[in-house]
Amino acid sequence: MRQFDIIVIGAGPAGSAAATWAAKLGHSVALIDKATFPRNKLCGGLFTERSRAYYTEIFGQDFDLSRAVTRRDISFFYGGQELSKLQGVPPLHLVMRLDLDDTLYRHAIFAGAVDFTGRPISQLSNNTVTFRDGETLSAKIIVGADGVNSIVARHLFGTAFDPTTIGFGLEIEVPETTLPPQALPLRIDFAAADWGYGWSFPKQHSTTVGIGGVHARNSDMKSHFSTYLKTLGMKPSEIKFKGHYLPFGDFRRTPGQGHILLAGDAAGLVDPITGEGIAFAMKSGQIAAQAASEALKDGTENTALKRYQTGLKDMHRNLRIARALRRIVFSARWQQAFIQTFRRSGTVRMMYMRLLAGEMEYPELARSVLTRLPRYILNGFRRSS
Ligand SMILES: Cc1cc2nc3c(=O)[nH]c(=O)nc-3n(C[C@H](O)[C@H](O)[C@H](O)COP(=O)(O)OP(=O)(O)OC[C@H]3O[C@@H](n4cnc5c(N)ncnc54)[C@H](O)[C@@H]3O)c2cc1C
């Protein structure tokens, strides 16, 4: 049986970050994925400045933007009507996950992680992983970074996520048009889904069009998507789309058990307003690896989870505030007031943009919303009387 300090299951943003960081700290690391890279992942591919900063910190170099589309303009719509067209917003980078995840995985292997990609798992215990071909690996600590349907989370808790709070997204990749990517509209449509939104994100050779929202509040997401595609001038009957769950505001308070830590989507770490998950996946992978390393160096593997939880404190606080604020953006009661304020106030639009682009964190936004709330409520009353 081959032995490692750390086994990382899943080589997406969370797993590749965890494996890279652990290997850089001098540990023996096995990086497992059922897929062979490059592999695709359903995603809008918005790579924020937050993602870029974490990428630089973890992988030791700036992100190569030559294969991304960087935009500083965006349009917002509500029910098909344009709310606002903004220029000079903080940079928004749009990447293909096929490229991004392959780059991240290669970093991990280059840093020294041993490659077990393309190897489906048949069995998992608290310290061992057995592949379908019968080979077994063992480690002192396991990091489960195997996404929203995590088998590691299922092993620990019996279920990967809570079906009453999970999000769901549908997407299509519209092939290259004759227009250059800088000329294609970059847009977000509030109300394309309930408790969610729609998007059209131009890439270098295609455009990703999708909708996502809280699954339990969208019993017919497909019909929402058909309506959205029609709004964009497409014929839904001719288009095949794909769907994927995304954690949307319901992270695991205790992200693991015993010697097993969960990172990224497996730990529910996605922004419940914007749907951003790549940055939190990479950062949580790094924090998990750091916690595992410190515990291993002290010879106290059983302290890794506590250390990891402490390291995640700021991220958890951020996501908790976002979850409280999202009522204002998405609930039927507040959404009209939010949309009116968004339409009228340049400050609110810029705050939303700084949030979307990863320049602002929720505690700062919450302070700003609280100082504006009385005016916001008063305007709501004036309009309804
Ligand atoms: C429709 C949609 C749009 C989104 N748009 C954006 C966006 O624009 N920007 C953004 O920041 N976030 C976006 N997200 C969220 C983002 O995609 C995720 O938060 C992010 O991919 C999480 O990374 P991860 O490494 O935790 O998991 P993943 O990226 O899902 O990687 C998990 C890895 O684990 C592997 N795996 C799974 N099961 C097993 C198994 N049994 N054994 C071994 N390996 C396994 C998979 O093959 C995969 O490689 C979107 C999500 C959806 C669904």
Coordinates of N, CA, C and O in Angstrom, one line a residue, residues 9 32-36 116-124 128-137 151 154:
I9 N -8.7 14.4 -2.9 CA -9.6 13.8 -3.8 C -10.4 14.9 -4.6 O -11.1 15.7 -4.0
I32 N -6.0 12.8 -6.6 CA -6.9 11.8 -7.3 C -8.0 12.6 -8.0 O -8.5 13.5 -7.4
D33 N -8.4 12.1 -9.2 CA -9.6 12.6 -9.8 C -10.1 11.5 -10.7 O -9.3 10.7 -11.3
K34 N -11.4 11.3 -10.7 CA -12.0 10.3 -11.6 C -11.8 10.7 -13.0 O -11.8 9.8 -13.9
A35 N -11.7 12.0 -13.3 CA -11.6 12.4 -14.7 C -10.1 12.5 -15.1 O -9.2 12.6 -14.2
T36 N -9.9 12.5 -16.4 CA -8.5 12.7 -17.0 C -8.5 14.2 -17.5 O -9.5 14.6 -18.1
F116 N -2.9 10.8 -9.7 CA -3.8 9.7 -9.8 C -5.1 10.2 -10.5 O -6.2 9.8 -10.0
T117 N -5.0 11.0 -11.5 CA -6.2 11.4 -12.2 C -6.6 10.3 -13.2 O -5.8 9.5 -13.6
G118 N -7.9 10.3 -13.6 CA -8.4 9.2 -14.4 C -8.5 7.9 -13.7 O -8.6 6.9 -14.3
R119 N -8.6 8.0 -12.4 CA -8.7 6.7 -11.6 C -9.9 6.8 -10.7 O -9.9 7.3 -9.6
P120 N -11.0 6.1 -11.1 CA -12.2 6.1 -10.3 C -12.0 5.4 -9.0 O -11.3 4.4 -8.9
I121 N -12.6 5.9 -7.9 CA -12.5 5.3 -6.6 C -13.6 4.3 -6.4 O -14.8 4.5 -6.8
S122 N -13.3 3.1 -5.7 CA -14.4 2.2 -5.4 C -14.7 2.2 -3.9 O -15.8 1.8 -3.5
Q123 N -13.7 2.6 -3.1 CA -13.9 2.5 -1.6 C -13.1 3.6 -0.9 O -12.0 3.9 -1.3
L124 N -13.7 4.1 0.2 CA -13.1 5.2 0.9 C -13.3 4.8 2.4 O -14.3 4.4 2.9
T128 N -7.9 5.6 4.1 CA -7.5 4.9 2.9 C -8.4 5.2 1.7 O -9.6 5.5 1.9
V129 N -7.9 5.1 0.5 CA -8.7 5.2 -0.7 C -8.3 4.0 -1.6 O -7.2 3.7 -1.8
T130 N -9.4 3.3 -2.1 CA -9.1 2.1 -2.9 C -9.7 2.4 -4.3 O -10.8 2.9 -4.4
F131 N -8.9 2.2 -5.4 CA -9.3 2.4 -6.7 C -10.0 1.2 -7.2 O -9.9 0.1 -6.7
R132 N -10.8 1.4 -8.3 CA -11.5 0.3 -8.9 C -10.6 -0.9 -9.4 O -11.0 -2.0 -9.4
D133 N -9.3 -0.5 -9.7 CA -8.4 -1.6 -10.1 C -7.8 -2.3 -8.9 O -6.9 -3.2 -9.1
G134 N -8.2 -1.9 -7.7 CA -7.8 -2.7 -6.5 C -6.6 -2.0 -5.8 O -6.4 -2.3 -4.6
E135 N -5.9 -1.0 -6.4 CA -4.8 -0.4 -5.6 C -5.3 0.5 -4.5 O -6.4 1.1 -4.6
T136 N -4.7 0.4 -3.4 CA -5.1 1.2 -2.2 C -4.0 2.2 -1.8 O -2.8 1.8 -1.8
L137 N -4.4 3.4 -1.5 CA -3.4 4.4 -1.0 C -3.8 4.7 0.5 O -5.0 4.7 0.8
I151 N -18.3 12.5 -2.9 CA -18.5 11.2 -2.2 C -17.8 11.2 -0.9 O -18.2 10.4 0.0
R154 N -20.5 12.5 1.4 CA -21.5 11.4 1.6 C -20.9 10.3 2.6 O -21.7 9.8 3.4

